[in-house]
Coordinates of C-alpha atoms in Angstrom, one line a residue:
X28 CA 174.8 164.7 110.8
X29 CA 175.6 168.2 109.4
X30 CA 175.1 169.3 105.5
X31 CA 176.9 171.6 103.9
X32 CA 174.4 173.5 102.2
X33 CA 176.8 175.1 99.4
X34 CA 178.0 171.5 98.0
X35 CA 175.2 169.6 99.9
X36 CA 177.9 167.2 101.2
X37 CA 176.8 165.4 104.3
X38 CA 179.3 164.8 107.4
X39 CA 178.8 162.8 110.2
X40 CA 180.9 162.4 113.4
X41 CA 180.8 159.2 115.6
X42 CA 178.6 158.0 117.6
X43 CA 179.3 157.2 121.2
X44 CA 177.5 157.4 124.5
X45 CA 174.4 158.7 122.5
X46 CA 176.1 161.5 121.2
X47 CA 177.5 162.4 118.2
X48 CA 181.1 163.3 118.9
X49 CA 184.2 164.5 117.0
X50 CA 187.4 162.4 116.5
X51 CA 190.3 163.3 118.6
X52 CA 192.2 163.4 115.1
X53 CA 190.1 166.4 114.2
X54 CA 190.3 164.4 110.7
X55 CA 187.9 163.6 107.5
X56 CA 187.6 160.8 105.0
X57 CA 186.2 161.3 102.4
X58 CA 183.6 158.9 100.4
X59 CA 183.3 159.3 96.5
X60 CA 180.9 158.0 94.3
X61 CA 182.0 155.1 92.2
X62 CA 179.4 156.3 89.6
X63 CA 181.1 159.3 89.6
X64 CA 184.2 159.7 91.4
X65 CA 184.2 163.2 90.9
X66 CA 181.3 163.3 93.4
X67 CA 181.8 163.5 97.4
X68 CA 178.9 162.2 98.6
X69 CA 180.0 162.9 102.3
X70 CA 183.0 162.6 105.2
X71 CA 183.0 160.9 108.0
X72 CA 185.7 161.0 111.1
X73 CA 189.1 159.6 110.8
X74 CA 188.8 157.9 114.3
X75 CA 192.4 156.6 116.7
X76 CA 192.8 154.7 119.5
X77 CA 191.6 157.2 121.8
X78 CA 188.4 157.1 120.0
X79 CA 188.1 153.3 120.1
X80 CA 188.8 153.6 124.1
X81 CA 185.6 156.0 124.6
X82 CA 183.4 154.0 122.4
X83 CA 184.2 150.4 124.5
X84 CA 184.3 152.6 128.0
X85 CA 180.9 153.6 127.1
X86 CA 179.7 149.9 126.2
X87 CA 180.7 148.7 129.0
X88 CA 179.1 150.9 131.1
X89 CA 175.7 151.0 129.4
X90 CA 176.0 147.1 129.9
X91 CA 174.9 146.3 133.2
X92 CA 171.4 148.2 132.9
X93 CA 171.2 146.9 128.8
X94 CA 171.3 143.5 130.6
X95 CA 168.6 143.9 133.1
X96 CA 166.3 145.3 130.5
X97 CA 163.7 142.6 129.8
X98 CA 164.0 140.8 126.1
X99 CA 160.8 141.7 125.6
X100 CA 161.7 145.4 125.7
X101 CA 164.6 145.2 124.0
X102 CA 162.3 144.1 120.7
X103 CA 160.6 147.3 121.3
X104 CA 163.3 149.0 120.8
X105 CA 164.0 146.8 117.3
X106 CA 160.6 147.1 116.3
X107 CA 160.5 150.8 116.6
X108 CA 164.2 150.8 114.4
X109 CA 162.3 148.8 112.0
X110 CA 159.7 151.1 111.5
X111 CA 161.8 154.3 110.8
X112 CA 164.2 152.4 108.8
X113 CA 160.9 151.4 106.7
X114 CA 160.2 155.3 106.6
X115 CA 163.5 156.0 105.2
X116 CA 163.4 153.5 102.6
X117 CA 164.3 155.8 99.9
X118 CA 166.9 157.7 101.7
X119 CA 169.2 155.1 103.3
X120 CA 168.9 153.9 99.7
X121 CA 170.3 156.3 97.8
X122 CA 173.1 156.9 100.4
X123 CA 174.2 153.5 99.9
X124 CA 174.0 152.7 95.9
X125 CA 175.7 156.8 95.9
X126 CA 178.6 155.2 98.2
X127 CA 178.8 151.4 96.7
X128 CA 177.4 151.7 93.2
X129 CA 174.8 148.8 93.6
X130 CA 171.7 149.8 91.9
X131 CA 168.7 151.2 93.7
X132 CA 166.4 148.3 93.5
X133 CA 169.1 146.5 95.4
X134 CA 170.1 149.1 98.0
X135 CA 165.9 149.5 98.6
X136 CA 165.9 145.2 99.2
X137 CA 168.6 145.7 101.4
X138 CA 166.7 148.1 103.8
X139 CA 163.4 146.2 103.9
X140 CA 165.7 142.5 104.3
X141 CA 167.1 144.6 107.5
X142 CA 163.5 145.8 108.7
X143 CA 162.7 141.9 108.5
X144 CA 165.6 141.0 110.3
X145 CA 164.7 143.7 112.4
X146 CA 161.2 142.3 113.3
X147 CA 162.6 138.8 113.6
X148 CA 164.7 139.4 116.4
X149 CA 162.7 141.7 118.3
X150 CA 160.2 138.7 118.1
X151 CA 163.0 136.6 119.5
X152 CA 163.1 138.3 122.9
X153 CA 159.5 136.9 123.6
X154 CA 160.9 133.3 123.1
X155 CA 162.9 130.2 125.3
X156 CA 166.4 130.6 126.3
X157 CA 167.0 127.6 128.1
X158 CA 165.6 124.3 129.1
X159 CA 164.6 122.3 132.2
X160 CA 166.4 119.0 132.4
X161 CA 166.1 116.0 134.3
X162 CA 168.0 115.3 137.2
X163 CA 169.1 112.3 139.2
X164 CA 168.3 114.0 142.1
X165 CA 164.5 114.3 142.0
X166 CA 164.9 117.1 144.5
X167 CA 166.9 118.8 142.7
X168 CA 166.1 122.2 139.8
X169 CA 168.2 121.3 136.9
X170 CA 167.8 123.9 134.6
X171 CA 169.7 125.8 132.0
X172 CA 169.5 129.9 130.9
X173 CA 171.8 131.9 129.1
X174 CA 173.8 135.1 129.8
X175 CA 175.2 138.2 127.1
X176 CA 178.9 137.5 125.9
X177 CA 179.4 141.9 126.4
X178 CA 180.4 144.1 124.8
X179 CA 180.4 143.3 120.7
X180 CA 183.3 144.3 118.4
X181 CA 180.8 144.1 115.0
X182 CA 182.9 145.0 112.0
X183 CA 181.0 144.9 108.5
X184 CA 181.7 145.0 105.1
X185 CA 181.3 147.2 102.3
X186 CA 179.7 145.2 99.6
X187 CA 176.2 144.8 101.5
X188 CA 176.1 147.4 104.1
X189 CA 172.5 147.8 104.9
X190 CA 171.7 144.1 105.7
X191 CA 175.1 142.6 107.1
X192 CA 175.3 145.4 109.6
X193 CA 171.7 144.3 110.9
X194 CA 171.7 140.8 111.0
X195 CA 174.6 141.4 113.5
X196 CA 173.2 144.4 115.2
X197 CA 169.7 142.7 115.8
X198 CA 170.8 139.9 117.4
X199 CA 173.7 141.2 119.9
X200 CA 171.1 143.9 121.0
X201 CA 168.0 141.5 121.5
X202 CA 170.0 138.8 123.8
X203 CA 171.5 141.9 126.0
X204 CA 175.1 142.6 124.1
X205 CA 176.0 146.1 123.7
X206 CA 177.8 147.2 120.8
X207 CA 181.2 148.8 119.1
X208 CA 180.8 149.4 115.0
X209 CA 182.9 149.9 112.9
X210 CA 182.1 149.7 109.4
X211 CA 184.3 149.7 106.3
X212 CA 185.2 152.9 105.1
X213 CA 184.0 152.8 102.0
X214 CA 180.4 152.6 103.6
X215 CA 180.3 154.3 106.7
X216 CA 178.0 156.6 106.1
X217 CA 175.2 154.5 105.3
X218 CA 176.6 152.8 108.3
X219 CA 176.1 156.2 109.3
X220 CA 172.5 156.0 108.8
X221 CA 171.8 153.0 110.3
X222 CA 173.3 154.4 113.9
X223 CA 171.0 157.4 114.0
X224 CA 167.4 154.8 112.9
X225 CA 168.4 153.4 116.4
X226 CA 169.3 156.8 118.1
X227 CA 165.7 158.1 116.6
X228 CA 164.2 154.4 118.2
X229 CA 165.4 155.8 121.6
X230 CA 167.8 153.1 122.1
X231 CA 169.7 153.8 125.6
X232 CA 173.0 155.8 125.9
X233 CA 176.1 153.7 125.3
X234 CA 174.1 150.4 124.2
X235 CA 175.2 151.2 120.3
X236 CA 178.3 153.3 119.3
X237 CA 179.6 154.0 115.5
X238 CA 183.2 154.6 115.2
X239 CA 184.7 155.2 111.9
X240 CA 188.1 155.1 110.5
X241 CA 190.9 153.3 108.2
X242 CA 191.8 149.8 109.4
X243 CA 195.3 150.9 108.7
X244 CA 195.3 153.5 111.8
X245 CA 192.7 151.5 114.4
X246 CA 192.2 148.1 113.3
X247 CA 194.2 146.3 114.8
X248 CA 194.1 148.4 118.3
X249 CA 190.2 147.9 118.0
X250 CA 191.0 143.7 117.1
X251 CA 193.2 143.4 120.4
X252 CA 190.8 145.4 122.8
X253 CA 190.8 143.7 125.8
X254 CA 187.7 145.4 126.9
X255 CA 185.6 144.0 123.6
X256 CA 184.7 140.5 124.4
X257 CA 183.1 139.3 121.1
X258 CA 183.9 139.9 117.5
X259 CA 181.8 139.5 114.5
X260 CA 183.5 140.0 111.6
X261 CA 182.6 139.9 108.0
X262 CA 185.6 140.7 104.8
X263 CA 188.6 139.1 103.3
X264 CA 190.1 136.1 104.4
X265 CA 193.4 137.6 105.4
X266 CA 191.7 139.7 108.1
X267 CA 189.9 137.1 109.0
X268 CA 192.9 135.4 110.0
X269 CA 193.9 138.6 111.9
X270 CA 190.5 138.8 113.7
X271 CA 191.0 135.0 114.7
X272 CA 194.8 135.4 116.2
X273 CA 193.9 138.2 118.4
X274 CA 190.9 137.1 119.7
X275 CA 192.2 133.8 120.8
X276 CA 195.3 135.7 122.0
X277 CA 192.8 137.3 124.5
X278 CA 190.2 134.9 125.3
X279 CA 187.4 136.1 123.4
X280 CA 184.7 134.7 121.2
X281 CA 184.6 135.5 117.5
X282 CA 182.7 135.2 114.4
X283 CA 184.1 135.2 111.1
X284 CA 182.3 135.0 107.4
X285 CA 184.7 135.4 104.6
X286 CA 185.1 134.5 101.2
X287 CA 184.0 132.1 98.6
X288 CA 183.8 130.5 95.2
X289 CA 180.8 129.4 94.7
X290 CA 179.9 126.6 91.9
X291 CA 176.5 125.8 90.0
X292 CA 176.5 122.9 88.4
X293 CA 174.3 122.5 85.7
X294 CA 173.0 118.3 84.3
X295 CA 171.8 117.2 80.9
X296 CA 168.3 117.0 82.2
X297 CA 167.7 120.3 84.1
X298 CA 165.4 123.2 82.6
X299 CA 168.1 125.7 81.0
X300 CA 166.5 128.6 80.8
X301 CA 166.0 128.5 84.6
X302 CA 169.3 128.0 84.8
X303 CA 170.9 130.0 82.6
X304 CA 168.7 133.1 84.4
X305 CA 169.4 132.1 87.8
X306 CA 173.3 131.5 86.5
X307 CA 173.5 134.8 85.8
X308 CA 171.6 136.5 88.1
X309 CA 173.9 134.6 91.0
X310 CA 177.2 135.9 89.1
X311 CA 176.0 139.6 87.9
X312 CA 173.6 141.4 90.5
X313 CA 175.7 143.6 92.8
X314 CA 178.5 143.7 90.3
X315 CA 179.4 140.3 91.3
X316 CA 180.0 142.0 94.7
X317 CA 178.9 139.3 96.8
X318 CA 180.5 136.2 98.7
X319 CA 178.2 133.8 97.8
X320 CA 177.7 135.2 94.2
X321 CA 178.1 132.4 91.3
X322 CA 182.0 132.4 90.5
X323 CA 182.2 128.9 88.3
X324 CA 179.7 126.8 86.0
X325 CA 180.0 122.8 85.8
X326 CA 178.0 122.0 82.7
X327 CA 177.5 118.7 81.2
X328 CA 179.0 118.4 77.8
X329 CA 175.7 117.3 76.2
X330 CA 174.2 120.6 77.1
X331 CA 177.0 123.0 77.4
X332 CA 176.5 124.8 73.7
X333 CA 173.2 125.4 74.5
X334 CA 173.8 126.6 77.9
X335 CA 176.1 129.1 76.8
X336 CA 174.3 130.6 74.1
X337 CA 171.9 131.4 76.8
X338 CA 174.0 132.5 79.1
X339 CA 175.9 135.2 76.3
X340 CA 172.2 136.1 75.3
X341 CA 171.4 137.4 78.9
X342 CA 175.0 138.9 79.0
X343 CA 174.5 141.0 75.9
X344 CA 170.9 142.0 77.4
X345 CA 172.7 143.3 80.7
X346 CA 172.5 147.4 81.1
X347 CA 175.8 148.7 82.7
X348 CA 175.5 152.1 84.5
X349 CA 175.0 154.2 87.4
X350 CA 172.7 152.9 89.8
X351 CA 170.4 155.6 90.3
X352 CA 169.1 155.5 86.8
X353 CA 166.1 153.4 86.3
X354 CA 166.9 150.1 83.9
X355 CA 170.2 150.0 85.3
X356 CA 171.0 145.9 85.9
X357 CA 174.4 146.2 87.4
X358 CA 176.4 149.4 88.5
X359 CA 180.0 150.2 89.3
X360 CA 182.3 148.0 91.3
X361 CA 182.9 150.0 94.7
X362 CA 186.1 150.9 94.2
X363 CA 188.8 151.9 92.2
X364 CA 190.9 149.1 93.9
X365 CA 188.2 146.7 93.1
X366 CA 188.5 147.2 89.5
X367 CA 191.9 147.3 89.0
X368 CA 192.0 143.9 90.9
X369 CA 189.2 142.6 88.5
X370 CA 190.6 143.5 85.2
X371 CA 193.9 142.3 86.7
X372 CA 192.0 138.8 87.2
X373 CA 190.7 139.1 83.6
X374 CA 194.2 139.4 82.2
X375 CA 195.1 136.2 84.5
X376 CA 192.8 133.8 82.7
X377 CA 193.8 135.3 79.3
X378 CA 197.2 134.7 79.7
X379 CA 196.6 131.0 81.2
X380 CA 194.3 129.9 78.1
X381 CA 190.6 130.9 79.0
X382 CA 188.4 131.7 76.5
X383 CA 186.9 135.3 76.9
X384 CA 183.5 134.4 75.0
X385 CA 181.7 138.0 76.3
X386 CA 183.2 141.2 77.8
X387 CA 186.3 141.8 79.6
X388 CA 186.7 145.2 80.0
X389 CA 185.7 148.4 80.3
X390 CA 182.3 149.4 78.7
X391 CA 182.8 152.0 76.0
X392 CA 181.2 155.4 76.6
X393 CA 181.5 159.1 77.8
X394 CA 179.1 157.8 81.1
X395 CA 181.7 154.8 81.7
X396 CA 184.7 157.3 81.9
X397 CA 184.1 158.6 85.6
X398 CA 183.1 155.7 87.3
X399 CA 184.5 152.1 88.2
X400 CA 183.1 149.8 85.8
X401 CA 184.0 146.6 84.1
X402 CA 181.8 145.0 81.6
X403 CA 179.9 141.4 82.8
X404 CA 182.9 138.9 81.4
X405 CA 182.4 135.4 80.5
X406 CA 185.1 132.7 80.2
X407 CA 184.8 129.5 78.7
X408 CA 187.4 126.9 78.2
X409 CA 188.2 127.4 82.2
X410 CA 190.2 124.1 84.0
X411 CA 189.6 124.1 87.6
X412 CA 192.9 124.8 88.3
X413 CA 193.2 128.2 86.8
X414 CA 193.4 131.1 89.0
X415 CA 190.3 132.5 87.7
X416 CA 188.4 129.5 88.5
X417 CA 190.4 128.6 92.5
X418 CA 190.7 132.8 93.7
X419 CA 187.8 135.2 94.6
X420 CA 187.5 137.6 92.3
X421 CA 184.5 139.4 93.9
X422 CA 183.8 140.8 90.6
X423 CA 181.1 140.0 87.4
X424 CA 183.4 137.4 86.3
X425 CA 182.1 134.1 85.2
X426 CA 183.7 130.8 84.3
X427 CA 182.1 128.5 82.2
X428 CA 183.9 124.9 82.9
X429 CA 182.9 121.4 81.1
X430 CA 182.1 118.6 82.5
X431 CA 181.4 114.2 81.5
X432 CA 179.4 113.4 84.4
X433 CA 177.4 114.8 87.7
X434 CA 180.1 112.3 89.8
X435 CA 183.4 114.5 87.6
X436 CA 181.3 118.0 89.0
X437 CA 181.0 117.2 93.1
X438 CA 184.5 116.3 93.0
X439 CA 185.8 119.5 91.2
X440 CA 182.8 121.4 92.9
X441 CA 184.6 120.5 96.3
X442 CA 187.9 121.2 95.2
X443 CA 188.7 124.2 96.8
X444 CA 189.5 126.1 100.0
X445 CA 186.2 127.4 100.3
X446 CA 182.8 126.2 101.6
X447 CA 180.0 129.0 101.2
X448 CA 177.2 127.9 98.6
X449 CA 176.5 126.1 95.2
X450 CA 173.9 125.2 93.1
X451 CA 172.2 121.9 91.7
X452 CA 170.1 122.4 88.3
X453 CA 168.3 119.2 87.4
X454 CA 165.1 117.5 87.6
X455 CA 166.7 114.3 89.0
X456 CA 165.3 114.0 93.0
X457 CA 167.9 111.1 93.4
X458 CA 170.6 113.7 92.1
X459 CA 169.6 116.4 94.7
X460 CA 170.0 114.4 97.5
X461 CA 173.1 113.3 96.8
X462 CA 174.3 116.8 96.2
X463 CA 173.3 117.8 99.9
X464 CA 175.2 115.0 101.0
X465 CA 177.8 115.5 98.9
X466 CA 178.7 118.8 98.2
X467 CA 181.0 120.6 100.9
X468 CA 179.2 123.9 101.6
X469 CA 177.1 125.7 104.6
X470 CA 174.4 126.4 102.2
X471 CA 172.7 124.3 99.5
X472 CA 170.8 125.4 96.6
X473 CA 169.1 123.2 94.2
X474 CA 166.9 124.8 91.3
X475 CA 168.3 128.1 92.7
X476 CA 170.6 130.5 92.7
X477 CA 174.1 130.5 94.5
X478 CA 173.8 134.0 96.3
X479 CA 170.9 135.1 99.1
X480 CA 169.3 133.0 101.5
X481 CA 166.0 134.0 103.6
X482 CA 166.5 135.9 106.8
X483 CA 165.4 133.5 109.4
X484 CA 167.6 130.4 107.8
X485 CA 171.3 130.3 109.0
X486 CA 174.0 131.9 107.2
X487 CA 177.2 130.5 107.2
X488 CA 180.1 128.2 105.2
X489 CA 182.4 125.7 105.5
X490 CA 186.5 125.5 105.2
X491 CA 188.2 129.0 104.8
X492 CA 184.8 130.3 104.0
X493 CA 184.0 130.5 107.7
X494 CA 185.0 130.2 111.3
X495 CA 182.1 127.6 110.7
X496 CA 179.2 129.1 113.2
X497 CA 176.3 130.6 111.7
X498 CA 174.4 134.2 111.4
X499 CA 170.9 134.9 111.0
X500 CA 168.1 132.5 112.2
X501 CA 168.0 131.0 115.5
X502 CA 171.7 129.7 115.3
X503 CA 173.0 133.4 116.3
X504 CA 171.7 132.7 120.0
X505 CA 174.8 130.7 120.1
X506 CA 177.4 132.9 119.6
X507 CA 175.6 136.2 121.1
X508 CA 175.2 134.4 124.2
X509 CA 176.4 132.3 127.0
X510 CA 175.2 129.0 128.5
X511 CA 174.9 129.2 132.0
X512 CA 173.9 125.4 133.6
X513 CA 172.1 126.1 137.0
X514 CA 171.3 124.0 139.6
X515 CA 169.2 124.4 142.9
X516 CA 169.1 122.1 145.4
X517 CA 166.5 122.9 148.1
X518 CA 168.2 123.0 151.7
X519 CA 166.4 120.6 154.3

């Protein structure tokens, strides 16, 4: 990292072979504040092929000795990273609300989540990896272990880029992967960051390389690398599809967690303060930046005026600003591409007979005039065919929809392409089970909210929401690794 001490603009070059290295494109990207878009908070390289090349070369050949490295020191390695990353609370921070726009309190649960995932995994490598079975040959060792998939393709989004980046990271590194990232541009240099906490831990030459760069110029040479044997992706859907076609196209393993629209659904009997609080909470924090934020609200009709007045009360109670400034609830989407597609979703359910009950637009003010902001927008009147309520929106957008019975919500609930989380409110137990039966998602909330889950529980959806395996927990053991079945038969 370098600083330019006139503008205070950091720059950082990639990272590769344990070295901080120069694109061959000798070229910058820039990455504004969405507070502020006047501000630069820093460049980072404009990475090609070439770059991509030296950054797999050097996996590969750090891969052999990453491999024979016991588990058990690997977690020293994560345990150390989690440390420093702890030290620099405050700094990796700031970087990544100045890049995103998330508020500080967020950014600051993002790094400690990622220490935690951090510690996890390192205690991983003291655990199991296989199992002794029985044989029909009492003679014989029947055993299995497992085996690294490689060299790691991770490829991370912008909307959370402290904690997705990890809970890929941690894993690939503890079961003896070595690693290729490239982060979105929009975050890359709190991705950045991240690289040098791990070139600080002492991590080995070549076991962790950052490249950086528009999709548009090396995505898809760094998709069909034939010397990346595992991908773990997580972004849009349509990508998604990409990452999916060329991995099968060369043989390789991949990973994908993509979108979703998430519904709560909210009974006559359940406590509706909770739930108006944990509504909005699910829908507003990070902007609404978040795939398993709360996108659509099933409410039973004999409750539904109340709900809502709730729900509007907590609205109007919502401070809009830069994230950096303490009181701030929500900050800036991340982009001005993000906000134009917002407000264009906005307009959509106007013009197809939603309600706007609370905001839908841009707050008012001199401090809302250089940054990407949209105020946090309520619908009501919303069938579940609009486009607001079927499309991600990825945005604090919020559908209020009503509903006759809890039987009317599961089958509108699972009416759609996606399968990432929902929420049960209600004091019924008979009801909650049901709903876990029922409902068509990888994760299952009752008396909670849609978005977060803790960071030893597997993460993961269902339908176009995932290529349905799991991050997080012990369930990333299976796609980090290998099964290898063994058998020894002792000679005579």
């Amino acid at each position: 990292m370098t600083i330019n001490q006139k503008s205070r603009i950091v720059a950082f070059d990639n990272y590769i072979n344990g070295r901080w290295v120069k694109g061959k494109r000798n070229e910058v990207i820039e990455s504004k504040n969405p507070a502020n878009f006047n501000e630069v908070v820093g460049v980072v390289q404009s990475s090609s092929s070439e770059d991509v090349d030296h950054a797999v070369n050097s996996a590969k050949n750090a891969l052999k000795q990453w491999q024979d490295t016991s588990a058990v020191q690997r977690g020293i390695y994560l345990n150390k990273a989690a440390d420093i990353m702890e030290n620099r609370l405050q700094e990796i921070a700031e970087i990544a609300t100045k890049e995103m726009g998330k508020t500080i309190g967020e950014t600051k649960g993002e790094v400690l989540r990622a220490a935690t995932i951090l510690r996890y995994y390192a205690q991983e490598g003291m655990n199991k990896v296989g199992d002794v079975i029985p044989s029909a040959d009492s003679k014989n060792l029947l055993y299995t272990t497992r085996t690294p998939v490689g060299v790691v393709g991770v490829i991370s989004p912008w909307n959370f880029p402290i904690a997705i980046p990890i809970w890929k990271i941690a894993p690939a590194l503890i079961y003896g992967n070595t690693i290729v990232f490239k982060p979105a541009t929009e975050t890359a240099i709190t991705a950045a960051k991240l690289v040098e906490v791990f070139d600080e831990a002492g991590l080995p030459a070549g076991v962790l390389n950052l490249v950086t760069g528009k999709g548009s110029i090396i995505g898809d040479y760094f998709l069909e690398h034939r010397g990346i044997n595992a991908i773990s992706f997580t972004g849009s859907n349509d990508i998604g599809k990409k990452v999916a076609t060329a991995a099968i196209n060369r043989g390789s393993k991949y990973q994908l967690e993509m979108g979703g629209k998430n519904p709560a659904i909210v009974l006559g009997d359940a406590d509706l303060e909770v739930a108006a609080e944990l509504v909005v909470n699910g829908a507003m924090k990070h902007t609404g930046q978040k795939c398993t934020a709360t996108s659509k609200v099933f409410v039973q009709e004999s409750i539904y005026e109340d709900f809502k007045s709730r729900v509007v009360d907590k609205l109007k109670s919502i401070k809009v600003g830069d994230g950096l400034e303490e009181g701030v609830y929500m900050g800036p989407l991340s982009s001005k591409n993000q906000q134009e597609i917002v407000l264009r979703y906005i307009e959509q359910g106007k013009l197809e007979g939603a309600a706007l009950s609370y905001g839908g637009g841009i707050p008012i003010g001199e401090q809302y005039e250089t940054g990407y902001y949209v105020e946090p927008t309520l619908f009501e009147n919303v069938t579940n065919e609009m486009t607001i309520a079927r499309e991600e929106i990825f945005g604090p957008v919020l559908c209020l929809i009503k509903i006759d019975s809890y039987e009317e919500a599961i089958r509108q609930a699972n009416d759609t392409e996606f399968g990432l989380s929902a929420a049960l409110f209600t004091r019924d137990l008979a009801r909650s089970l049901d709903f876990i039966n029922q409902i068509e998602v990888g994760m299952v909330k009752v008396n909670g909210e849609t978005a977060g889950v803790e960071p030893q529980a597997p993460f993961g959806g269902m339908k176009q929401s995932s290529s349905h395996s799991r991050e997080q927990g012990k369930a990333a053991i299976e796609f980090f690794t290998s099964i290898k079945t063994v058998t020894i038969t002792p000679t005579p």
